[in-house]
Amino acid sequence: MESIKEVHQDLQEEEEENKDEESTNGEGSKPSLPMGKVKRIVKLDREINKVSSEALLLISLSTDLFLSSLASGARDAALRRKRRTVKLEHVRAAARDHRPTADFLLDCLPNPAPRPPPPPSSAAKEAEKPLPKGTRRIDHIFQKTAAP
């Protein structure tokens, strides 16, 4: 006859196995997106009249997986560049790294804003300063004069 501890341990193992099976079957998982919103988005396509609840669930779960994958890729891109804030350029890098995503998503993402030109260097500022009276620039000496 089994002791109480062994029976209790067997029951705990069975409960853990049941929890694992539920999470792998998808029955225990719920999408984070509201189903009504997903249904409204799906119905924006004029060719679709009705959507089953199973299809909505699969679309919602697929969207969750896609967004989590894209977010983790963007996070990794930000960490590779030693940044703490995820920006559009990191999302673009994550989409570019995953070829199927790049095929459709890069066209939808806004183009990065052009970087402003760097401020002029101190040498350029000195060249623009007016010369003191009675002095000439050296480049004036070497200029060709127009023939009369």
PDB file of N, CA, C and O in Angstrom, residues 8-85:
ATOM      1  N   HIS A   8      -0.036  11.807  -2.619  1.00  0.00           N
ATOM      2  CA  HIS A   8      -0.084  13.256  -2.758  1.00  0.00           C
ATOM      3  C   HIS A   8       0.881  13.721  -3.852  1.00  0.00           C
ATOM      4  O   HIS A   8       0.547  14.584  -4.677  1.00  0.00           O
ATOM      5  N   GLN A   9       2.055  13.144  -3.891  1.00  0.00           N
ATOM      6  CA  GLN A   9       3.043  13.504  -4.903  1.00  0.00           C
ATOM      7  C   GLN A   9       2.545  13.117  -6.294  1.00  0.00           C
ATOM      8  O   GLN A   9       2.703  13.859  -7.258  1.00  0.00           O
ATOM      9  N   ASP A  10       1.920  11.936  -6.421  1.00  0.00           N
ATOM     10  CA  ASP A  10       1.363  11.506  -7.713  1.00  0.00           C
ATOM     11  C   ASP A  10       0.268  12.461  -8.187  1.00  0.00           C
ATOM     12  O   ASP A  10       0.197  12.803  -9.378  1.00  0.00           O
ATOM     13  N   LEU A  11      -0.577  12.907  -7.268  1.00  0.00           N
ATOM     14  CA  LEU A  11      -1.645  13.845  -7.634  1.00  0.00           C
ATOM     15  C   LEU A  11      -1.065  15.183  -8.113  1.00  0.00           C
ATOM     16  O   LEU A  11      -1.551  15.766  -9.081  1.00  0.00           O
ATOM     17  N   GLN A  12      -0.026  15.648  -7.437  1.00  0.00           N
ATOM     18  CA  GLN A  12       0.600  16.904  -7.847  1.00  0.00           C
ATOM     19  C   GLN A  12       1.224  16.776  -9.235  1.00  0.00           C
ATOM     20  O   GLN A  12       1.123  17.683 -10.066  1.00  0.00           O
ATOM     21  N   GLU A  13       1.852  15.662  -9.513  1.00  0.00           N
ATOM     22  CA  GLU A  13       2.447  15.445 -10.830  1.00  0.00           C
ATOM     23  C   GLU A  13       1.380  15.414 -11.915  1.00  0.00           C
ATOM     24  O   GLU A  13       1.570  15.974 -12.994  1.00  0.00           O
ATOM     25  N   GLU A  14       0.253  14.775 -11.638  1.00  0.00           N
ATOM     26  CA  GLU A  14      -0.850  14.720 -12.605  1.00  0.00           C
ATOM     27  C   GLU A  14      -1.417  16.116 -12.862  1.00  0.00           C
ATOM     28  O   GLU A  14      -1.722  16.476 -14.011  1.00  0.00           O
ATOM     29  N   GLU A  15      -1.544  16.932 -11.826  1.00  0.00           N
ATOM     30  CA  GLU A  15      -2.042  18.290 -11.999  1.00  0.00           C
ATOM     31  C   GLU A  15      -1.086  19.115 -12.852  1.00  0.00           C
ATOM     32  O   GLU A  15      -1.518  19.886 -13.721  1.00  0.00           O
ATOM     33  N   GLU A  16       0.215  18.960 -12.614  1.00  0.00           N
ATOM     34  CA  GLU A  16       1.198  19.692 -13.418  1.00  0.00           C
ATOM     35  C   GLU A  16       1.149  19.256 -14.874  1.00  0.00           C
ATOM     36  O   GLU A  16       1.249  20.085 -15.786  1.00  0.00           O
ATOM     37  N   GLU A  17       0.969  17.951 -15.123  1.00  0.00           N
ATOM     38  CA  GLU A  17       0.864  17.459 -16.499  1.00  0.00           C
ATOM     39  C   GLU A  17      -0.383  18.020 -17.175  1.00  0.00           C
ATOM     40  O   GLU A  17      -0.350  18.394 -18.345  1.00  0.00           O
ATOM     41  N   ASN A  18      -1.493  18.086 -16.448  1.00  0.00           N
ATOM     42  CA  ASN A  18      -2.728  18.640 -17.013  1.00  0.00           C
ATOM     43  C   ASN A  18      -2.564  20.113 -17.360  1.00  0.00           C
ATOM     44  O   ASN A  18      -3.054  20.578 -18.386  1.00  0.00           O
ATOM     45  N   LYS A  19      -1.875  20.857 -16.498  1.00  0.00           N
ATOM     46  CA  LYS A  19      -1.638  22.272 -16.778  1.00  0.00           C
ATOM     47  C   LYS A  19      -0.779  22.436 -18.027  1.00  0.00           C
ATOM     48  O   LYS A  19      -1.024  23.299 -18.854  1.00  0.00           O
ATOM     49  N   ASP A  20       0.260  21.592 -18.155  1.00  0.00           N
ATOM     50  CA  ASP A  20       1.130  21.647 -19.329  1.00  0.00           C
ATOM     51  C   ASP A  20       0.355  21.327 -20.601  1.00  0.00           C
ATOM     52  O   ASP A  20       0.540  21.965 -21.643  1.00  0.00           O
ATOM     53  N   GLU A  21      -0.535  20.325 -20.538  1.00  0.00           N
ATOM     54  CA  GLU A  21      -1.334  19.952 -21.705  1.00  0.00           C
ATOM     55  C   GLU A  21      -2.276  21.076 -22.108  1.00  0.00           C
ATOM     56  O   GLU A  21      -2.467  21.359 -23.284  1.00  0.00           O
ATOM     57  N   GLU A  22      -2.881  21.752 -21.142  1.00  0.00           N
ATOM     58  CA  GLU A  22      -3.789  22.856 -21.446  1.00  0.00           C
ATOM     59  C   GLU A  22      -3.054  24.000 -22.117  1.00  0.00           C
ATOM     60  O   GLU A  22      -3.548  24.595 -23.065  1.00  0.00           O
ATOM     61  N   SER A  23      -1.855  24.288 -21.644  1.00  0.00           N
ATOM     62  CA  SER A  23      -1.118  25.402 -22.236  1.00  0.00           C
ATOM     63  C   SER A  23      -0.633  25.051 -23.633  1.00  0.00           C
ATOM     64  O   SER A  23      -0.576  25.907 -24.499  1.00  0.00           O
ATOM     65  N   THR A  24      -0.299  23.798 -23.910  1.00  0.00           N
ATOM     66  CA  THR A  24       0.150  23.421 -25.247  1.00  0.00           C
ATOM     67  C   THR A  24      -1.023  23.262 -26.201  1.00  0.00           C
ATOM     68  O   THR A  24      -0.881  23.483 -27.391  1.00  0.00           O
ATOM     69  N   ASN A  25      -2.189  22.882 -25.716  1.00  0.00           N
ATOM     70  CA  ASN A  25      -3.364  22.746 -26.577  1.00  0.00           C
ATOM     71  C   ASN A  25      -3.939  24.083 -26.981  1.00  0.00           C
ATOM     72  O   ASN A  25      -4.670  24.177 -27.952  1.00  0.00           O
ATOM     73  N   GLY A  26      -3.660  25.128 -26.244  1.00  0.00           N
ATOM     74  CA  GLY A  26      -4.198  26.437 -26.565  1.00  0.00           C
ATOM     75  C   GLY A  26      -5.546  26.684 -25.912  1.00  0.00           C
ATOM     76  O   GLY A  26      -6.109  27.753 -26.050  1.00  0.00           O
ATOM     77  N   GLU A  27      -6.094  25.681 -25.239  1.00  0.00           N
ATOM     78  CA  GLU A  27      -7.393  25.863 -24.599  1.00  0.00           C
ATOM     79  C   GLU A  27      -7.290  26.830 -23.424  1.00  0.00           C
ATOM     80  O   GLU A  27      -8.211  27.576 -23.165  1.00  0.00           O
ATOM     81  N   GLY A  28      -6.174  26.818 -22.745  1.00  0.00           N
ATOM     82  CA  GLY A  28      -6.020  27.656 -21.576  1.00  0.00           C
ATOM     83  C   GLY A  28      -5.534  29.063 -21.913  1.00  0.00           C
ATOM     84  O   GLY A  28      -5.570  29.939 -21.081  1.00  0.00           O
ATOM     85  N   SER A  29      -5.093  29.279 -23.147  1.00  0.00           N
ATOM     86  CA  SER A  29      -4.559  30.594 -23.483  1.00  0.00           C
ATOM     87  C   SER A  29      -5.653  31.482 -24.053  1.00  0.00           C
ATOM     88  O   SER A  29      -6.494  31.047 -24.828  1.00  0.00           O
ATOM     89  N   LYS A  30      -5.623  32.732 -23.645  1.00  0.00           N
ATOM     90  CA  LYS A  30      -6.584  33.705 -24.131  1.00  0.00           C
ATOM     91  C   LYS A  30      -5.825  34.803 -24.856  1.00  0.00           C
ATOM     92  O   LYS A  30      -4.757  35.220 -24.422  1.00  0.00           O
ATOM     93  N   PRO A  31      -6.370  35.288 -25.966  1.00  0.00           N
ATOM     94  CA  PRO A  31      -5.683  36.363 -26.689  1.00  0.00           C
ATOM     95  C   PRO A  31      -5.737  37.668 -25.907  1.00  0.00           C
ATOM     96  O   PRO A  31      -6.655  37.923 -25.139  1.00  0.00           O
ATOM     97  N   SER A  32      -4.733  38.484 -26.107  1.00  0.00           N
ATOM     98  CA  SER A  32      -4.702  39.756 -25.399  1.00  0.00           C
ATOM     99  C   SER A  32      -5.492  40.834 -26.137  1.00  0.00           C
ATOM    100  O   SER A  32      -5.809  41.863 -25.553  1.00  0.00           O
ATOM    101  N   LEU A  33      -5.774  40.606 -27.411  1.00  0.00           N
ATOM    102  CA  LEU A  33      -6.554  41.576 -28.183  1.00  0.00           C
ATOM    103  C   LEU A  33      -8.047  41.325 -27.995  1.00  0.00           C
ATOM    104  O   LEU A  33      -8.489  40.175 -27.960  1.00  0.00           O
ATOM    105  N   PRO A  34      -8.848  42.367 -27.896  1.00  0.00           N
ATOM    106  CA  PRO A  34     -10.293  42.168 -27.743  1.00  0.00           C
ATOM    107  C   PRO A  34     -10.894  41.590 -29.026  1.00  0.00           C
ATOM    108  O   PRO A  34     -10.601  42.055 -30.130  1.00  0.00           O
ATOM    109  N   MET A  35     -11.710  40.569 -28.862  1.00  0.00           N
ATOM    110  CA  MET A  35     -12.272  39.863 -30.016  1.00  0.00           C
ATOM    111  C   MET A  35     -13.180  40.759 -30.858  1.00  0.00           C
ATOM    112  O   MET A  35     -13.227  40.625 -32.076  1.00  0.00           O
ATOM    113  N   GLY A  36     -13.895  41.678 -30.228  1.00  0.00           N
ATOM    114  CA  GLY A  36     -14.776  42.575 -30.975  1.00  0.00           C
ATOM    115  C   GLY A  36     -13.996  43.468 -31.926  1.00  0.00           C
ATOM    116  O   GLY A  36     -14.413  43.697 -33.069  1.00  0.00           O
ATOM    117  N   LYS A  37     -12.861  43.960 -31.464  1.00  0.00           N
ATOM    118  CA  LYS A  37     -12.017  44.803 -32.322  1.00  0.00           C
ATOM    119  C   LYS A  37     -11.445  44.001 -33.477  1.00  0.00           C
ATOM    120  O   LYS A  37     -11.378  44.471 -34.613  1.00  0.00           O
ATOM    121  N   VAL A  38     -10.995  42.771 -33.185  1.00  0.00           N
ATOM    122  CA  VAL A  38     -10.443  41.915 -34.230  1.00  0.00           C
ATOM    123  C   VAL A  38     -11.524  41.623 -35.278  1.00  0.00           C
ATOM    124  O   VAL A  38     -11.260  41.695 -36.486  1.00  0.00           O
ATOM    125  N   LYS A  39     -12.734  41.348 -34.817  1.00  0.00           N
ATOM    126  CA  LYS A  39     -13.825  41.067 -35.745  1.00  0.00           C
ATOM    127  C   LYS A  39     -14.118  42.287 -36.617  1.00  0.00           C
ATOM    128  O   LYS A  39     -14.333  42.168 -37.822  1.00  0.00           O
ATOM    129  N   ARG A  40     -14.093  43.468 -36.012  1.00  0.00           N
ATOM    130  CA  ARG A  40     -14.345  44.697 -36.762  1.00  0.00           C
ATOM    131  C   ARG A  40     -13.258  44.924 -37.823  1.00  0.00           C
ATOM    132  O   ARG A  40     -13.537  45.335 -38.941  1.00  0.00           O
ATOM    133  N   ILE A  41     -12.033  44.627 -37.475  1.00  0.00           N
ATOM    134  CA  ILE A  41     -10.927  44.792 -38.426  1.00  0.00           C
ATOM    135  C   ILE A  41     -11.049  43.788 -39.561  1.00  0.00           C
ATOM    136  O   ILE A  41     -10.850  44.121 -40.737  1.00  0.00           O
ATOM    137  N   VAL A  42     -11.397  42.553 -39.235  1.00  0.00           N
ATOM    138  CA  VAL A  42     -11.553  41.530 -40.273  1.00  0.00           C
ATOM    139  C   VAL A  42     -12.690  41.903 -41.211  1.00  0.00           C
ATOM    140  O   VAL A  42     -12.592  41.734 -42.433  1.00  0.00           O
ATOM    141  N   LYS A  43     -13.753  42.450 -40.678  1.00  0.00           N
ATOM    142  CA  LYS A  43     -14.914  42.796 -41.505  1.00  0.00           C
ATOM    143  C   LYS A  43     -14.678  44.042 -42.357  1.00  0.00           C
ATOM    144  O   LYS A  43     -15.526  44.383 -43.178  1.00  0.00           O
ATOM    145  N   LEU A  44     -13.554  44.719 -42.189  1.00  0.00           N
ATOM    146  CA  LEU A  44     -13.231  45.828 -43.079  1.00  0.00           C
ATOM    147  C   LEU A  44     -13.042  45.347 -44.514  1.00  0.00           C
ATOM    148  O   LEU A  44     -13.236  46.111 -45.460  1.00  0.00           O
ATOM    149  N   ASP A  45     -12.676  44.070 -44.658  1.00  0.00           N
ATOM    150  CA  ASP A  45     -12.581  43.478 -45.986  1.00  0.00           C
ATOM    151  C   ASP A  45     -14.005  43.237 -46.493  1.00  0.00           C
ATOM    152  O   ASP A  45     -14.783  42.505 -45.875  1.00  0.00           O
ATOM    153  N   ARG A  46     -14.340  43.844 -47.598  1.00  0.00           N
ATOM    154  CA  ARG A  46     -15.720  43.780 -48.111  1.00  0.00           C
ATOM    155  C   ARG A  46     -16.109  42.389 -48.585  1.00  0.00           C
ATOM    156  O   ARG A  46     -17.297  42.082 -48.700  1.00  0.00           O
ATOM    157  N   GLU A  47     -15.145  41.542 -48.867  1.00  0.00           N
ATOM    158  CA  GLU A  47     -15.447  40.191 -49.338  1.00  0.00           C
ATOM    159  C   GLU A  47     -15.839  39.250 -48.201  1.00  0.00           C
ATOM    160  O   GLU A  47     -16.367  38.184 -48.443  1.00  0.00           O
ATOM    161  N   ILE A  48     -15.576  39.640 -46.975  1.00  0.00           N
ATOM    162  CA  ILE A  48     -15.876  38.778 -45.825  1.00  0.00           C
ATOM    163  C   ILE A  48     -17.176  39.244 -45.188  1.00  0.00           C
ATOM    164  O   ILE A  48     -17.306  40.385 -44.757  1.00  0.00           O
ATOM    165  N   ASN A  49     -18.144  38.333 -45.134  1.00  0.00           N
ATOM    166  CA  ASN A  49     -19.438  38.653 -44.528  1.00  0.00           C
ATOM    167  C   ASN A  49     -19.527  38.145 -43.094  1.00  0.00           C
ATOM    168  O   ASN A  49     -20.014  38.849 -42.219  1.00  0.00           O
ATOM    169  N   LYS A  50     -19.099  36.904 -42.876  1.00  0.00           N
ATOM    170  CA  LYS A  50     -19.167  36.302 -41.547  1.00  0.00           C
ATOM    171  C   LYS A  50     -17.810  35.725 -41.178  1.00  0.00           C
ATOM    172  O   LYS A  50     -17.055  35.271 -42.029  1.00  0.00           O
ATOM    173  N   VAL A  51     -17.540  35.740 -39.866  1.00  0.00           N
ATOM    174  CA  VAL A  51     -16.295  35.177 -39.349  1.00  0.00           C
ATOM    175  C   VAL A  51     -16.648  34.288 -38.166  1.00  0.00           C
ATOM    176  O   VAL A  51     -17.363  34.708 -37.257  1.00  0.00           O
ATOM    177  N   SER A  52     -16.142  33.055 -38.197  1.00  0.00           N
ATOM    178  CA  SER A  52     -16.432  32.154 -37.076  1.00  0.00           C
ATOM    179  C   SER A  52     -15.595  32.541 -35.865  1.00  0.00           C
ATOM    180  O   SER A  52     -14.556  33.191 -35.975  1.00  0.00           O
ATOM    181  N   SER A  53     -16.059  32.123 -34.708  1.00  0.00           N
ATOM    182  CA  SER A  53     -15.340  32.452 -33.478  1.00  0.00           C
ATOM    183  C   SER A  53     -13.980  31.759 -33.429  1.00  0.00           C
ATOM    184  O   SER A  53     -13.021  32.308 -32.881  1.00  0.00           O
ATOM    185  N   GLU A  54     -13.883  30.545 -34.013  1.00  0.00           N
ATOM    186  CA  GLU A  54     -12.601  29.851 -34.039  1.00  0.00           C
ATOM    187  C   GLU A  54     -11.586  30.608 -34.897  1.00  0.00           C
ATOM    188  O   GLU A  54     -10.415  30.737 -34.543  1.00  0.00           O
ATOM    189  N   ALA A  55     -12.063  31.120 -36.043  1.00  0.00           N
ATOM    190  CA  ALA A  55     -11.168  31.890 -36.915  1.00  0.00           C
ATOM    191  C   ALA A  55     -10.704  33.169 -36.213  1.00  0.00           C
ATOM    192  O   ALA A  55      -9.533  33.545 -36.300  1.00  0.00           O
ATOM    193  N   LEU A  56     -11.611  33.827 -35.510  1.00  0.00           N
ATOM    194  CA  LEU A  56     -11.245  35.031 -34.775  1.00  0.00           C
ATOM    195  C   LEU A  56     -10.202  34.720 -33.703  1.00  0.00           C
ATOM    196  O   LEU A  56      -9.257  35.492 -33.505  1.00  0.00           O
ATOM    197  N   LEU A  57     -10.387  33.600 -33.024  1.00  0.00           N
ATOM    198  CA  LEU A  57      -9.432  33.206 -31.994  1.00  0.00           C
ATOM    199  C   LEU A  57      -8.061  32.953 -32.601  1.00  0.00           C
ATOM    200  O   LEU A  57      -7.045  33.420 -32.087  1.00  0.00           O
ATOM    201  N   LEU A  58      -8.017  32.229 -33.725  1.00  0.00           N
ATOM    202  CA  LEU A  58      -6.739  31.945 -34.369  1.00  0.00           C
ATOM    203  C   LEU A  58      -6.076  33.219 -34.901  1.00  0.00           C
ATOM    204  O   LEU A  58      -4.855  33.388 -34.778  1.00  0.00           O
ATOM    205  N   ILE A  59      -6.868  34.111 -35.458  1.00  0.00           N
ATOM    206  CA  ILE A  59      -6.317  35.374 -35.953  1.00  0.00           C
ATOM    207  C   ILE A  59      -5.746  36.181 -34.793  1.00  0.00           C
ATOM    208  O   ILE A  59      -4.650  36.743 -34.880  1.00  0.00           O
ATOM    209  N   SER A  60      -6.463  36.232 -33.709  1.00  0.00           N
ATOM    210  CA  SER A  60      -6.017  36.993 -32.548  1.00  0.00           C
ATOM    211  C   SER A  60      -4.753  36.397 -31.939  1.00  0.00           C
ATOM    212  O   SER A  60      -3.807  37.126 -31.612  1.00  0.00           O
ATOM    213  N   LEU A  61      -4.704  35.080 -31.793  1.00  0.00           N
ATOM    214  CA  LEU A  61      -3.506  34.435 -31.243  1.00  0.00           C
ATOM    215  C   LEU A  61      -2.314  34.587 -32.180  1.00  0.00           C
ATOM    216  O   LEU A  61      -1.186  34.807 -31.733  1.00  0.00           O
ATOM    217  N   SER A  62      -2.554  34.500 -33.482  1.00  0.00           N
ATOM    218  CA  SER A  62      -1.476  34.688 -34.455  1.00  0.00           C
ATOM    219  C   SER A  62      -0.932  36.108 -34.384  1.00  0.00           C
ATOM    220  O   SER A  62       0.285  36.325 -34.476  1.00  0.00           O
ATOM    221  N   THR A  63      -1.828  37.064 -34.219  1.00  0.00           N
ATOM    222  CA  THR A  63      -1.400  38.459 -34.096  1.00  0.00           C
ATOM    223  C   THR A  63      -0.566  38.656 -32.837  1.00  0.00           C
ATOM    224  O   THR A  63       0.448  39.362 -32.857  1.00  0.00           O
ATOM    225  N   ASP A  64      -0.979  38.031 -31.752  1.00  0.00           N
ATOM    226  CA  ASP A  64      -0.198  38.102 -30.507  1.00  0.00           C
ATOM    227  C   ASP A  64       1.213  37.563 -30.720  1.00  0.00           C
ATOM    228  O   ASP A  64       2.198  38.183 -30.300  1.00  0.00           O
ATOM    229  N   LEU A  65       1.309  36.394 -31.375  1.00  0.00           N
ATOM    230  CA  LEU A  65       2.623  35.800 -31.620  1.00  0.00           C
ATOM    231  C   LEU A  65       3.475  36.693 -32.519  1.00  0.00           C
ATOM    232  O   LEU A  65       4.667  36.891 -32.267  1.00  0.00           O
ATOM    233  N   PHE A  66       2.866  37.241 -33.557  1.00  0.00           N
ATOM    234  CA  PHE A  66       3.595  38.107 -34.479  1.00  0.00           C
ATOM    235  C   PHE A  66       4.111  39.349 -33.764  1.00  0.00           C
ATOM    236  O   PHE A  66       5.275  39.729 -33.906  1.00  0.00           O
ATOM    237  N   LEU A  67       3.249  39.990 -32.979  1.00  0.00           N
ATOM    238  CA  LEU A  67       3.656  41.206 -32.278  1.00  0.00           C
ATOM    239  C   LEU A  67       4.731  40.927 -31.232  1.00  0.00           C
ATOM    240  O   LEU A  67       5.656  41.728 -31.057  1.00  0.00           O
ATOM    241  N   SER A  68       4.627  39.805 -30.539  1.00  0.00           N
ATOM    242  CA  SER A  68       5.661  39.486 -29.541  1.00  0.00           C
ATOM    243  C   SER A  68       6.992  39.196 -30.232  1.00  0.00           C
ATOM    244  O   SER A  68       8.051  39.599 -29.742  1.00  0.00           O
ATOM    245  N   SER A  69       6.949  38.532 -31.390  1.00  0.00           N
ATOM    246  CA  SER A  69       8.175  38.265 -32.137  1.00  0.00           C
ATOM    247  C   SER A  69       8.794  39.565 -32.648  1.00  0.00           C
ATOM    248  O   SER A  69      10.012  39.772 -32.541  1.00  0.00           O
ATOM    249  N   LEU A  70       7.968  40.456 -33.177  1.00  0.00           N
ATOM    250  CA  LEU A  70       8.467  41.728 -33.683  1.00  0.00           C
ATOM    251  C   LEU A  70       9.019  42.588 -32.547  1.00  0.00           C
ATOM    252  O   LEU A  70      10.072  43.219 -32.676  1.00  0.00           O
ATOM    253  N   ALA A  71       8.340  42.587 -31.417  1.00  0.00           N
ATOM    254  CA  ALA A  71       8.792  43.374 -30.265  1.00  0.00           C
ATOM    255  C   ALA A  71      10.116  42.842 -29.721  1.00  0.00           C
ATOM    256  O   ALA A  71      11.016  43.618 -29.383  1.00  0.00           O
ATOM    257  N   SER A  72      10.254  41.524 -29.645  1.00  0.00           N
ATOM    258  CA  SER A  72      11.524  40.979 -29.137  1.00  0.00           C
ATOM    259  C   SER A  72      12.661  41.239 -30.126  1.00  0.00           C
ATOM    260  O   SER A  72      13.797  41.517 -29.720  1.00  0.00           O
ATOM    261  N   GLY A  73      12.356  41.189 -31.424  1.00  0.00           N
ATOM    262  CA  GLY A  73      13.378  41.523 -32.420  1.00  0.00           C
ATOM    263  C   GLY A  73      13.791  42.976 -32.336  1.00  0.00           C
ATOM    264  O   GLY A  73      14.979  43.311 -32.449  1.00  0.00           O
ATOM    265  N   ALA A  74      12.833  43.871 -32.123  1.00  0.00           N
ATOM    266  CA  ALA A  74      13.137  45.292 -31.977  1.00  0.00           C
ATOM    267  C   ALA A  74      13.946  45.541 -30.706  1.00  0.00           C
ATOM    268  O   ALA A  74      14.878  46.350 -30.702  1.00  0.00           O
ATOM    269  N   ARG A  75      13.594  44.833 -29.641  1.00  0.00           N
ATOM    270  CA  ARG A  75      14.358  44.959 -28.398  1.00  0.00           C
ATOM    271  C   ARG A  75      15.800  44.510 -28.606  1.00  0.00           C
ATOM    272  O   ARG A  75      16.740  45.164 -28.173  1.00  0.00           O
ATOM    273  N   ASP A  76      15.981  43.386 -29.308  1.00  0.00           N
ATOM    274  CA  ASP A  76      17.326  42.885 -29.574  1.00  0.00           C
ATOM    275  C   ASP A  76      18.122  43.876 -30.427  1.00  0.00           C
ATOM    276  O   ASP A  76      19.312  44.091 -30.189  1.00  0.00           O
ATOM    277  N   ALA A  77      17.459  44.491 -31.407  1.00  0.00           N
ATOM    278  CA  ALA A  77      18.132  45.481 -32.254  1.00  0.00           C
ATOM    279  C   ALA A  77      18.559  46.684 -31.421  1.00  0.00           C
ATOM    280  O   ALA A  77      19.651  47.230 -31.613  1.00  0.00           O
ATOM    281  N   ALA A  78      17.713  47.101 -30.497  1.00  0.00           N
ATOM    282  CA  ALA A  78      18.061  48.233 -29.632  1.00  0.00           C
ATOM    283  C   ALA A  78      19.235  47.870 -28.718  1.00  0.00           C
ATOM    284  O   ALA A  78      20.138  48.685 -28.508  1.00  0.00           O
ATOM    285  N   LEU A  79      19.242  46.666 -28.197  1.00  0.00           N
ATOM    286  CA  LEU A  79      20.327  46.238 -27.317  1.00  0.00           C
ATOM    287  C   LEU A  79      21.644  46.100 -28.083  1.00  0.00           C
ATOM    288  O   LEU A  79      22.706  46.413 -27.544  1.00  0.00           O
ATOM    289  N   ARG A  80      21.577  45.644 -29.347  1.00  0.00           N
ATOM    290  CA  ARG A  80      22.801  45.548 -30.149  1.00  0.00           C
ATOM    291  C   ARG A  80      23.428  46.917 -30.359  1.00  0.00           C
ATOM    292  O   ARG A  80      24.640  47.045 -30.426  1.00  0.00           O
ATOM    293  N   ARG A  81      22.589  47.945 -30.451  1.00  0.00           N
ATOM    294  CA  ARG A  81      23.099  49.309 -30.642  1.00  0.00           C
ATOM    295  C   ARG A  81      23.292  50.037 -29.313  1.00  0.00           C
ATOM    296  O   ARG A  81      23.485  51.250 -29.298  1.00  0.00           O
ATOM    297  N   LYS A  82      23.168  49.287 -28.229  1.00  0.00           N
ATOM    298  CA  LYS A  82      23.369  49.815 -26.874  1.00  0.00           C
ATOM    299  C   LYS A  82      22.434  50.971 -26.570  1.00  0.00           C
ATOM    300  O   LYS A  82      22.825  51.992 -26.024  1.00  0.00           O
ATOM    301  N   ARG A  83      21.162  50.785 -26.908  1.00  0.00           N
ATOM    302  CA  ARG A  83      20.132  51.781 -26.643  1.00  0.00           C
ATOM    303  C   ARG A  83      19.147  51.197 -25.646  1.00  0.00           C
ATOM    304  O   ARG A  83      18.905  50.003 -25.607  1.00  0.00           O
ATOM    305  N   ARG A  84      18.541  52.075 -24.863  1.00  0.00           N
ATOM    306  CA  ARG A  84      17.559  51.629 -23.876  1.00  0.00           C
ATOM    307  C   ARG A  84      16.145  51.883 -24.335  1.00  0.00           C
ATOM    308  O   ARG A  84      15.195  51.371 -23.748  1.00  0.00           O
ATOM    309  N   THR A  85      15.978  52.681 -25.384  1.00  0.00           N
ATOM    310  CA  THR A  85      14.660  53.004 -25.910  1.00  0.00           C
ATOM    311  C   THR A  85      14.514  52.384 -27.295  1.00  0.00           C
ATOM    312  O   THR A  85      15.372  52.572 -28.155  1.00  0.00           O
TER     313      THR A  85
END
